[in-house]
Amino acid sequence: MPAFYGIESLSKLKIQKHALSAGLSSTYNRAMHILIIEDDLDLGFALQQALKAEDISSEWLRSVATSPRRLPDQGYDCVLLDLSLPDGTGFDLLTQWRKNGVMLPIIIITARSALDDRLSGLDGGADDFIVKPFAIPELLSRIRAVLRRSAQQSSEVWTIGALQIEPRRYLARVDGVPLNLSPREFHLLLELARQPDQVIAKGELAQRLEPLGDALDFAALEVHIFNLRRKIGAPRIRTVRGVGYMLVS
């Protein structure tokens, strides 16, 4: 049976949850990085545990004041945004981000089920809207769906020219031949594939590879780019001097 937030295993996690006295926590994996903005302790902790079980790293914030104003520089792949926050509303953040040109996928998670709220969220720039209580598997499916759309992919297998990537299975192929990629190389390829035929600034790419810490050193990034080119074919990654890199379809 699908696990609903606030029900499965939360009683076993309360001691760990109360250790998060500052209202900010992070779990770590380099394949995907999600920002959670949710003031409810039970739900926030349950979401982090559910994402961690899927090898997805996350950062959890609990107010408007602590939320970043410029999302792209933080290396997030998707935002889970509650509407009812202690010092404002998720609508305020959503409006500000979209006005500033933030294009990251944003999923609203809220107890508000009124049609007007759903329409306001979607018309205001949200990519999806899910009403509490919800099944964790449904939320994970919605996250995967908005990420596919943002990467202009229609299935679990991402196709960029002769290159195929399966993010959930950590698999990549060129012309049907499996690639032997290190975890770092796979993550680098995935980040480039999220924006095919678009230049990603070197600084932004370095931060995406280390979402919870200092950005990856540029020299190390160049080594990983060199190794990835050797495995997928050098022409597939184009360098734009002084700017960054682009995966060519």
Backbone as JSON, one array per atom type, in Angstrom:
{
  "sequence": "MPAFYGIESLSKLKIQKHALSAGLSSTYNRAMHILIIEDDLDLGFALQQALKAEDISSEWLRSVATSPRRLPDQGYDCVLLDLSLPDGTGFDLLTQWRKNGVMLPIIIITARSALDDRLSGLDGGADDFIVKPFAIPELLSRIRAVLRRSAQQSSEVWTIGALQIEPRRYLARVDGVPLNLSPREFHLLLELARQPDQVIAKGELAQRLEPLGDALDFAALEVHIFNLRRKIGAPRIRTVRGVGYMLVS",
  "N": [[0.85, -1.2, 0.0], [0.55, 2.27, -0.79], [2.64, 4.65, 0.87], [1.52, 7.2, 2.96], [2.2, 10.59, 3.72], [3.23, 11.45, 7.02], [2.25, 9.21, 8.23], [3.59, 6.69, 7.85], [6.14, 5.31, 9.68], [6.83, 7.65, 11.07], [6.74, 7.98, 13.83], [8.96, 6.58, 14.67], [10.95, 8.22, 13.93], [11.04, 10.55, 15.38], [12.92, 11.37, 17.32], [15.18, 11.9, 15.8], [14.1, 13.87, 14.21], [13.61, 16.03, 15.99], [16.14, 16.88, 16.4], [16.59, 18.68, 14.46], [16.61, 21.46, 15.07], [17.02, 23.99, 14.04], [15.47, 24.09, 11.86], [16.42, 23.45, 9.37], [17.72, 21.17, 7.11], [19.77, 18.71, 5.45], [20.1, 16.14, 3.02], [22.21, 13.88, 1.22], [23.02, 13.24, -2.12], [24.39, 12.93, -5.35], [22.93, 12.74, -7.7], [20.47, 14.03, -8.05], [18.98, 17.05, -6.89], [16.86, 18.44, -4.59], [14.87, 21.16, -3.52], [13.1, 21.71, -0.6], [10.47, 23.5, 0.69], [8.83, 23.88, 3.44], [6.93, 24.17, 6.34], [5.98, 22.37, 8.22], [7.06, 20.06, 10.57], [6.82, 17.21, 10.71], [5.97, 16.5, 8.09], [8.01, 17.67, 6.5], [10.29, 16.24, 7.37], [9.5, 13.63, 6.69], [9.36, 13.87, 3.91], [12.06, 14.32, 3.26], [13.16, 11.86, 4.02], [11.83, 10.14, 2.27], [12.77, 11.03, -0.23], [15.5, 10.55, 0.1], [15.49, 7.78, 0.16], [15.14, 7.3, -2.48], [17.54, 7.94, -3.52], [17.93, 10.69, -3.81], [19.12, 13.86, -3.21], [18.44, 16.47, -0.82], [17.41, 19.73, 0.34], [16.07, 21.36, 3.12], [13.97, 23.92, 3.97], [12.15, 26.27, 6.06], [10.71, 28.64, 5.94], [9.74, 31.81, 4.44], [11.67, 33.78, 4.74], [14.11, 32.41, 4.97], [14.4, 31.3, 2.51], [15.99, 31.01, -0.69], [16.65, 33.73, -2.95], [17.58, 33.62, -5.49], [17.35, 31.02, -7.37], [18.64, 29.41, -9.53], [21.45, 29.56, -9.16], [21.91, 27.94, -7.02], [21.93, 25.27, -7.62], [19.7, 23.57, -7.66], [17.29, 21.09, -8.73], [14.56, 20.86, -8.68], [11.7, 22.25, -7.03], [9.84, 21.82, -4.06], [7.11, 23.29, -2.87], [5.44, 24.7, -0.2], [2.35, 26.37, 0.42], [1.4, 27.72, 2.7], [3.19, 29.38, 4.89], [5.07, 30.35, 7.83], [5.84, 33.07, 7.81], [4.82, 34.25, 5.56], [3.59, 33.6, 2.23], [3.69, 30.8, -0.04], [2.97, 31.62, -2.53], [4.07, 34.18, -2.74], [6.83, 33.68, -2.96], [6.85, 32.11, -5.29], [5.87, 33.93, -7.22], [7.89, 35.88, -7.14], [10.18, 34.41, -7.93], [9.5, 33.56, -10.56], [9.18, 36.05, -11.75], [11.77, 36.91, -11.68], [12.85, 35.37, -13.6], [13.35, 32.7, -13.07], [13.41, 29.37, -14.03], [13.16, 26.83, -13.03], [11.56, 23.66, -12.32], [8.63, 23.74, -10.35], [6.76, 22.42, -7.78], [3.77, 22.72, -6.15], [2.9, 22.0, -2.84], [0.28, 21.51, -0.74], [-2.32, 22.02, 1.74], [-4.49, 23.27, 0.87], [-7.3, 22.92, -1.02], [-9.06, 24.17, -2.66], [-10.47, 25.17, -5.78], [-9.78, 27.73, -6.75], [-7.33, 28.23, -5.48], [-5.71, 26.28, -6.63], [-5.8, 27.04, -9.31], [-4.66, 29.6, -9.11], [-2.07, 28.97, -8.32], [-1.09, 27.41, -10.5], [-1.48, 29.17, -12.66], [0.18, 31.13, -11.78], [2.67, 30.18, -12.3], [3.5, 27.7, -11.32], [4.51, 24.31, -11.85], [3.18, 22.03, -11.2], [0.68, 20.74, -8.92], [-0.1, 19.49, -5.84], [-2.26, 18.05, -3.46], [-2.34, 17.9, 0.07], [-3.46, 15.27, 2.27], [-1.0, 13.26, 0.62], [0.09, 10.49, -1.43], [3.33, 9.24, -1.12], [4.63, 7.82, -3.29], [3.16, 8.91, -5.44], [3.91, 11.61, -5.37], [6.67, 11.37, -5.94], [6.49, 10.38, -8.53], [5.36, 12.58, -9.8], [7.44, 14.43, -9.51], [9.41, 13.25, -11.14], [8.05, 13.49, -13.55], [7.82, 16.32, -14.0], [10.5, 16.93, -14.2], [11.24, 15.52, -16.47], [9.75, 16.95, -18.36], [10.94, 19.46, -18.14], [13.42, 18.9, -19.13], [12.77, 18.46, -21.69], [11.93, 15.9, -22.37], [10.03, 12.96, -23.0], [9.74, 10.5, -21.84], [10.94, 7.93, -19.53], [13.38, 7.28, -20.52], [15.83, 9.29, -21.6], [16.5, 10.92, -24.62], [18.98, 12.16, -26.59], [19.95, 12.91, -29.52], [22.07, 10.37, -30.65], [22.5, 9.54, -28.15], [21.4, 7.98, -25.2], [19.83, 8.15, -22.05], [19.12, 6.85, -18.88], [17.94, 8.05, -16.13], [16.94, 7.02, -13.63], [17.98, 4.46, -13.51], [20.65, 4.83, -13.69], [22.0, 4.58, -16.14], [23.59, 4.86, -19.32], [23.81, 5.18, -22.85], [25.39, 5.05, -26.06], [24.48, 4.99, -29.33], [23.21, 2.63, -28.68], [25.1, 1.18, -27.29], [26.24, 0.37, -24.1], [27.6, 2.66, -21.7], [30.5, 2.96, -19.69], [30.48, 4.67, -17.05], [31.71, 6.72, -14.43], [30.27, 7.55, -11.18], [30.47, 10.38, -10.88], [30.91, 11.21, -13.53], [28.53, 10.35, -14.7], [26.66, 11.96, -13.38], [27.51, 14.47, -14.26], [27.01, 14.22, -17.01], [24.22, 13.97, -16.9], [23.46, 16.49, -15.91], [24.25, 18.15, -18.04], [22.54, 17.11, -19.95], [20.08, 17.94, -19.12], [19.68, 20.39, -20.22], [19.86, 20.34, -23.2], [21.72, 21.34, -26.08], [22.08, 23.87, -25.12], [24.08, 26.36, -23.63], [25.74, 25.83, -20.62], [26.85, 27.62, -17.93], [30.18, 27.52, -16.69], [30.64, 27.92, -13.94], [28.07, 27.52, -12.86], [27.62, 24.85, -13.54], [29.66, 23.61, -12.09], [28.76, 24.11, -9.49], [26.36, 22.68, -9.48], [27.3, 20.09, -9.43], [28.21, 19.81, -6.9], [26.04, 20.19, -4.88], [25.53, 20.63, -2.15], [27.72, 21.77, -1.01], [30.9, 23.49, -1.33], [31.49, 24.76, -4.61], [32.58, 22.62, -7.27], [36.02, 22.42, -8.01], [37.36, 24.21, -10.78], [39.44, 23.1, -12.29], [39.2, 20.39, -11.7], [36.66, 19.96, -12.75], [37.19, 20.31, -15.49], [38.79, 18.09, -15.97], [36.93, 16.02, -15.58], [35.16, 16.61, -17.65], [36.84, 16.15, -19.84], [37.25, 13.35, -19.55], [34.62, 12.44, -19.82], [34.03, 13.24, -22.43], [35.76, 11.58, -23.82], [34.5, 9.15, -23.51], [31.86, 9.4, -24.5], [32.17, 10.52, -26.93], [33.94, 13.06, -28.32], [32.89, 15.27, -29.95], [30.31, 15.59, -28.96], [30.21, 17.16, -26.72], [30.46, 20.48, -26.47], [32.73, 23.13, -26.08], [32.32, 26.41, -25.01], [34.21, 29.01, -25.13], [35.28, 30.82, -22.29], [32.76, 30.8, -21.26], [31.15, 28.27, -20.89], [29.88, 24.91, -21.13], [28.28, 22.75, -23.57], [25.91, 20.26, -24.34], [25.6, 18.59, -27.29], [23.03, 17.82, -29.52]],
  "CA": [[0.0, 0.0, 0.0], [1.36, 3.48, -0.82], [2.85, 5.33, 2.15], [1.08, 8.57, 2.98], [3.06, 11.34, 4.62], [2.73, 11.6, 8.37], [1.73, 7.95, 8.74], [4.55, 5.59, 7.86], [7.43, 5.36, 10.37], [7.18, 8.94, 11.64], [6.95, 7.85, 15.27], [10.32, 6.08, 14.87], [11.91, 9.23, 13.49], [10.83, 11.8, 16.09], [14.14, 11.81, 17.98], [16.01, 12.53, 14.77], [13.43, 15.09, 13.73], [13.78, 17.13, 16.94], [17.51, 17.38, 16.3], [16.63, 19.71, 13.41], [16.04, 22.6, 15.78], [17.1, 25.21, 13.25], [14.52, 24.02, 10.77], [17.14, 23.29, 8.1], [18.43, 19.9, 7.07], [20.15, 18.29, 4.11], [20.57, 14.79, 2.76], [23.17, 14.06, 0.13], [23.34, 12.37, -3.23], [24.71, 13.86, -6.43], [22.17, 12.51, -8.91], [19.4, 15.02, -8.15], [18.96, 17.89, -5.68], [15.52, 19.02, -4.46], [14.64, 22.11, -2.44], [11.8, 21.59, 0.07], [10.09, 24.64, 1.54], [7.68, 23.33, 4.16], [7.13, 24.48, 7.75], [5.54, 21.26, 9.07], [8.2, 19.21, 10.88], [6.56, 15.82, 10.33], [5.97, 16.35, 6.64], [9.33, 17.98, 5.98], [11.2, 15.13, 7.62], [9.05, 12.49, 5.9], [9.75, 14.11, 2.52], [13.5, 14.09, 3.13], [13.43, 10.43, 4.09], [11.33, 9.52, 1.03], [13.7, 11.38, -1.3], [16.75, 9.85, 0.36], [15.3, 6.39, -0.23], [15.24, 7.27, -3.95], [18.88, 8.47, -3.86], [17.78, 12.09, -4.19], [19.52, 14.77, -2.14], [17.45, 17.54, -0.61], [17.62, 20.77, 1.35], [14.75, 21.66, 3.68], [13.81, 25.23, 4.6], [10.82, 26.3, 6.68], [10.11, 29.97, 5.94], [10.04, 32.68, 3.29], [12.89, 34.53, 5.02], [15.3, 31.58, 4.75], [14.39, 30.77, 1.15], [16.87, 31.77, -1.59], [16.0, 34.62, -3.92], [18.07, 33.27, -6.83], [17.42, 29.57, -7.34], [19.55, 28.7, -10.44], [22.82, 29.51, -8.67], [22.01, 27.02, -5.9], [22.08, 23.91, -8.09], [18.5, 22.75, -7.45], [16.64, 20.54, -9.92], [13.11, 20.99, -8.54], [11.3, 22.82, -5.73], [8.56, 21.44, -3.46], [6.79, 24.56, -2.23], [4.2, 24.81, 0.56], [1.75, 27.71, 0.28], [1.18, 28.35, 4.02], [4.43, 29.46, 5.63], [4.84, 31.19, 9.02], [6.13, 34.49, 7.6], [4.37, 34.66, 4.23], [2.98, 32.51, 1.46], [4.44, 30.27, -1.17], [2.65, 32.43, -3.71], [5.02, 35.3, -2.8], [8.09, 33.16, -3.5], [6.61, 31.69, -6.67], [5.77, 35.14, -8.05], [9.22, 36.51, -7.2], [11.08, 33.58, -8.73], [9.14, 33.63, -11.98], [9.45, 37.42, -12.2], [13.23, 37.01, -11.85], [13.27, 34.51, -14.7], [13.67, 31.34, -12.63], [12.68, 28.4, -14.84], [13.16, 25.51, -12.4], [10.24, 23.08, -12.04], [8.13, 24.0, -9.0], [5.54, 21.7, -7.44], [3.13, 23.22, -4.93], [2.33, 21.01, -1.93], [-0.54, 22.31, 0.16], [-3.6, 21.47, 2.22], [-5.57, 24.03, 0.23], [-7.83, 22.13, -2.14], [-10.02, 24.96, -3.42], [-10.11, 25.34, -7.19], [-9.14, 29.02, -6.94], [-5.94, 28.12, -5.08], [-5.0, 25.49, -7.64], [-5.66, 27.87, -10.51], [-3.71, 30.68, -8.83], [-0.73, 28.4, -8.32], [-0.7, 27.01, -11.85], [-1.39, 30.38, -13.48], [1.31, 31.93, -11.29], [3.93, 29.64, -12.78], [3.83, 26.37, -10.8], [4.47, 23.25, -12.86], [2.24, 21.01, -10.75], [-0.01, 21.1, -7.69], [-0.55, 18.27, -5.18], [-2.96, 18.41, -2.23], [-2.13, 17.06, 1.24], [-2.37, 14.31, 2.3], [-0.74, 12.62, -0.67], [0.92, 9.3, -1.38], [4.72, 9.53, -1.49], [4.92, 7.39, -4.66], [2.58, 9.85, -6.4], [4.76, 12.79, -5.4], [7.9, 11.02, -6.66], [6.15, 10.29, -9.94], [5.17, 13.95, -10.3], [8.77, 15.03, -9.62], [10.03, 12.72, -12.35], [7.34, 14.02, -14.72], [8.19, 17.72, -14.27], [11.89, 16.96, -14.62], [11.26, 15.11, -17.88], [9.26, 18.06, -19.18], [11.92, 20.55, -18.15], [14.52, 18.46, -19.99], [12.16, 18.23, -23.0], [11.89, 14.46, -22.6], [8.66, 12.48, -22.82], [9.73, 9.18, -21.21], [12.0, 7.69, -18.55], [14.64, 7.2, -21.27], [16.1, 10.56, -22.25], [17.18, 10.74, -25.89], [19.62, 13.35, -27.17], [20.66, 12.36, -30.67], [22.36, 8.94, -30.49], [22.74, 9.3, -26.73], [20.24, 7.65, -24.39], [20.13, 8.18, -20.61], [18.05, 6.42, -17.97], [18.36, 8.6, -14.85], [16.61, 6.19, -12.48], [18.8, 3.24, -13.51], [22.05, 5.24, -13.81], [22.5, 3.97, -17.36], [23.74, 5.72, -20.5], [24.25, 4.44, -24.04], [25.6, 5.75, -27.32], [24.17, 4.04, -30.41], [22.82, 1.36, -28.08], [26.22, 0.56, -26.56], [26.32, 0.9, -22.73], [28.8, 3.41, -21.34], [31.04, 2.7, -18.36], [30.7, 5.99, -16.48], [31.81, 6.84, -12.98], [29.15, 8.34, -10.66], [30.66, 11.79, -11.19], [30.71, 11.4, -14.97], [27.1, 10.21, -15.0], [25.98, 13.16, -12.9], [27.88, 15.54, -15.19], [26.24, 14.0, -18.25], [22.81, 14.25, -16.61], [23.29, 17.95, -15.81], [24.33, 18.68, -19.39], [21.37, 16.63, -20.7], [18.87, 18.68, -18.7], [19.55, 21.55, -21.1], [20.59, 20.02, -24.42], [21.9, 22.43, -27.06], [22.15, 25.15, -24.42], [25.34, 26.52, -22.91], [25.65, 25.92, -19.16], [28.04, 28.3, -17.43], [31.09, 26.63, -15.96], [30.4, 28.08, -12.51], [26.8, 26.89, -12.51], [27.8, 23.4, -13.65], [30.49, 23.2, -10.96], [27.93, 24.12, -8.29], [25.39, 21.59, -9.57], [27.96, 18.83, -9.11], [28.39, 19.79, -5.44], [24.91, 21.05, -4.48], [25.48, 20.9, -0.71], [29.01, 22.25, -0.53], [31.59, 24.42, -2.23], [31.47, 24.35, -6.01], [33.71, 21.81, -7.72], [37.14, 23.16, -8.58], [37.29, 24.25, -12.24], [40.41, 22.16, -12.86], [38.6, 19.06, -11.58], [35.57, 19.91, -13.72], [37.76, 20.13, -16.82], [39.23, 16.69, -16.06], [35.74, 15.19, -15.76], [34.68, 16.88, -19.01], [37.76, 15.43, -20.73], [36.98, 11.91, -19.45], [33.3, 12.18, -20.37], [34.16, 13.36, -23.89], [36.45, 10.39, -24.33], [33.6, 8.01, -23.46], [30.64, 9.58, -25.29], [32.53, 11.11, -28.22], [34.31, 14.46, -28.08], [32.03, 16.29, -30.57], [29.02, 15.73, -28.3], [30.3, 18.22, -25.71], [31.12, 21.64, -27.07], [33.21, 24.17, -25.16], [32.16, 27.81, -25.41], [35.31, 29.61, -24.37], [34.94, 31.9, -21.41], [31.38, 30.7, -20.8], [30.84, 26.97, -20.3], [29.81, 23.72, -21.98], [26.97, 22.44, -24.15], [25.73, 18.93, -24.9], [25.07, 18.78, -28.63], [22.17, 16.72, -29.93]],
  "C": [[0.88, 1.24, 0.0], [1.48, 4.12, 0.55], [2.4, 6.77, 2.05], [1.92, 9.33, 4.0], [2.4, 11.41, 5.98], [2.24, 10.31, 8.98], [2.83, 6.93, 8.9], [5.84, 5.97, 8.56], [7.75, 6.69, 11.02], [7.45, 8.84, 13.13], [8.37, 7.38, 15.57], [11.36, 7.15, 14.58], [11.88, 10.49, 14.32], [12.1, 12.3, 16.78], [15.05, 12.5, 16.99], [15.41, 13.85, 14.32], [13.69, 16.25, 14.68], [15.21, 17.65, 16.96], [17.63, 18.5, 15.29], [16.07, 21.01, 13.97], [16.07, 23.88, 14.98], [16.13, 25.21, 12.09], [15.17, 23.87, 9.41], [17.89, 21.99, 8.14], [18.75, 19.56, 5.63], [20.47, 16.81, 4.1], [21.32, 14.85, 1.45], [23.18, 12.91, -0.86], [23.48, 13.26, -4.44], [23.85, 13.7, -7.67], [21.09, 13.56, -9.12], [19.33, 15.78, -6.83], [17.65, 18.67, -5.64], [15.5, 20.02, -3.31], [13.22, 21.93, -1.91], [11.57, 22.85, 0.9], [8.76, 24.29, 2.18], [7.9, 23.55, 5.66], [6.73, 23.34, 8.69], [6.7, 20.28, 9.3], [7.99, 17.77, 10.43], [6.65, 15.62, 8.83], [7.34, 16.62, 6.04], [10.31, 16.83, 6.16], [10.82, 13.9, 6.8], [9.46, 12.64, 4.43], [11.24, 13.85, 2.33], [13.83, 12.6, 3.14], [12.98, 9.72, 2.81], [12.27, 9.8, -0.14], [15.03, 10.64, -1.13], [16.66, 8.39, -0.06], [15.39, 6.21, -1.74], [16.58, 7.8, -4.44], [18.81, 9.89, -4.4], [18.19, 12.96, -3.0], [18.5, 15.89, -2.01], [17.94, 18.53, 0.43], [16.25, 21.22, 1.81], [14.79, 23.0, 4.4], [12.37, 25.37, 5.06], [10.16, 27.68, 6.67], [10.47, 30.72, 4.66], [11.4, 33.34, 3.5], [14.15, 33.73, 4.74], [15.41, 31.05, 3.33], [15.26, 31.63, 0.22], [16.08, 32.61, -2.58], [16.41, 34.28, -5.35], [18.31, 31.76, -6.87], [18.47, 28.95, -8.27], [20.97, 28.55, -9.91], [23.01, 28.49, -7.55], [22.13, 25.57, -6.34], [20.89, 23.01, -7.84], [17.96, 22.25, -8.79], [15.14, 20.73, -9.89], [12.84, 21.57, -7.15], [9.94, 22.25, -5.33], [8.17, 22.59, -2.54], [5.43, 24.52, -1.52], [3.66, 26.23, 0.41], [1.66, 28.44, 1.61], [2.45, 28.28, 4.85], [4.27, 30.46, 6.77], [5.04, 32.68, 8.79], [5.73, 34.97, 6.21], [3.72, 33.49, 3.52], [3.9, 32.04, 0.36], [4.17, 31.03, -2.44], [3.65, 33.57, -3.88], [6.34, 34.83, -3.41], [7.95, 32.79, -4.96], [6.6, 32.9, -7.61], [7.14, 35.79, -8.22], [10.17, 35.72, -8.08], [10.77, 33.69, -10.21], [9.4, 35.03, -12.54], [10.95, 37.62, -12.46], [13.76, 36.05, -12.92], [13.67, 33.1, -14.3], [12.79, 30.35, -13.38], [12.63, 27.0, -14.24], [11.74, 24.97, -12.22], [9.86, 23.31, -10.58], [6.82, 23.26, -8.81], [5.0, 22.26, -6.13], [2.58, 22.05, -4.14], [1.56, 21.77, -0.86], [-1.79, 21.57, 0.6], [-4.78, 22.19, 1.58], [-6.05, 23.27, -1.01], [-8.82, 22.9, -3.01], [-9.53, 25.17, -4.85], [-9.38, 26.65, -7.42], [-7.66, 28.97, -6.57], [-5.13, 27.35, -6.11], [-4.77, 26.31, -8.9], [-4.65, 28.98, -10.31], [-2.28, 30.16, -8.87], [-0.25, 28.07, -9.72], [-0.56, 28.22, -12.76], [-0.22, 31.25, -13.05], [2.66, 31.36, -11.66], [4.33, 28.3, -12.2], [3.69, 25.34, -11.92], [3.49, 22.15, -12.49], [1.72, 21.42, -9.37], [-0.52, 19.8, -7.07], [-1.09, 18.62, -3.79], [-2.64, 17.4, -1.13], [-3.47, 16.5, 1.73], [-2.21, 13.63, 0.94], [0.12, 11.38, -0.46], [2.32, 9.66, -1.87], [5.04, 9.04, -2.9], [4.33, 8.33, -5.72], [3.44, 11.1, -6.51], [6.04, 12.52, -6.18], [7.65, 10.93, -8.16], [5.97, 11.67, -10.54], [6.52, 14.67, -10.44], [9.45, 14.56, -10.9], [9.38, 13.31, -13.6], [7.75, 15.46, -15.03], [9.64, 17.83, -14.7], [12.04, 16.52, -16.07], [10.82, 16.26, -18.77], [10.28, 19.18, -19.26], [13.13, 20.21, -19.02], [14.04, 18.15, -21.4], [12.2, 16.75, -23.37], [10.5, 13.96, -22.25], [8.59, 11.11, -22.14], [10.87, 9.07, -20.22], [13.36, 7.54, -19.22], [14.82, 8.52, -22.01], [16.91, 10.31, -23.51], [17.69, 12.07, -26.41], [20.49, 12.86, -28.33], [20.83, 10.86, -30.5], [22.58, 8.55, -29.04], [21.42, 9.02, -26.01], [20.66, 7.57, -22.92], [18.89, 7.72, -19.85], [18.43, 6.87, -16.57], [18.1, 7.68, -13.66], [17.49, 4.95, -12.39], [20.3, 3.54, -13.62], [22.71, 4.58, -15.01], [22.59, 5.01, -18.47], [24.29, 4.88, -21.64], [24.5, 5.41, -25.19], [25.44, 4.73, -28.43], [23.86, 2.65, -29.85], [23.89, 0.66, -27.28], [26.32, 1.18, -25.17], [27.66, 1.59, -22.48], [29.22, 3.06, -19.92], [31.43, 4.04, -17.74], [30.84, 5.9, -14.97], [30.59, 7.62, -12.48], [29.27, 9.82, -10.99], [30.42, 12.07, -12.67], [29.24, 11.29, -15.34], [26.34, 11.45, -14.56], [26.27, 14.35, -13.82], [27.09, 15.42, -16.48], [24.77, 14.35, -18.04], [22.56, 15.75, -16.54], [23.35, 18.6, -17.2], [23.07, 18.32, -20.19], [20.09, 17.33, -20.28], [18.62, 19.88, -19.6], [20.32, 21.29, -22.4], [20.61, 21.2, -25.39], [21.82, 23.81, -26.43], [23.46, 25.2, -23.64], [25.06, 26.65, -21.41], [26.95, 26.52, -18.65], [28.88, 27.37, -16.58], [30.85, 26.71, -14.45], [29.12, 27.4, -12.06], [26.92, 25.37, -12.54], [28.63, 22.88, -12.48], [29.69, 23.16, -9.67], [26.92, 22.99, -8.31], [26.0, 20.25, -9.17], [28.26, 18.7, -7.62], [27.3, 20.64, -4.81], [24.9, 21.43, -3.01], [26.8, 21.41, -0.15], [29.6, 23.27, -1.46], [31.58, 23.87, -3.65], [32.73, 23.57, -6.35], [34.78, 22.71, -8.33], [37.11, 23.08, -10.1], [38.26, 23.26, -12.89], [39.87, 20.73, -12.81], [37.46, 18.9, -12.58], [36.1, 19.64, -15.12], [38.26, 18.7, -17.03], [38.03, 15.78, -16.31], [35.13, 15.39, -17.16], [35.53, 16.12, -20.02], [37.43, 13.93, -20.74], [35.62, 11.56, -20.05], [33.31, 12.27, -21.89], [34.76, 12.11, -24.49], [35.49, 9.2, -24.41], [32.37, 8.16, -24.35], [30.92, 10.12, -26.69], [32.74, 12.61, -28.05], [33.36, 15.48, -28.71], [30.69, 16.51, -29.84], [29.03, 16.78, -27.18], [31.11, 19.36, -26.3], [31.53, 22.63, -25.98], [32.95, 25.55, -25.76], [33.13, 28.6, -24.55], [34.85, 30.81, -23.55], [33.53, 31.82, -20.86], [31.13, 29.35, -20.12], [30.79, 25.86, -21.34], [28.38, 23.47, -22.45], [26.98, 21.01, -24.67], [25.0, 19.08, -26.23], [24.24, 17.56, -29.03], [22.47, 16.28, -31.37]]
}
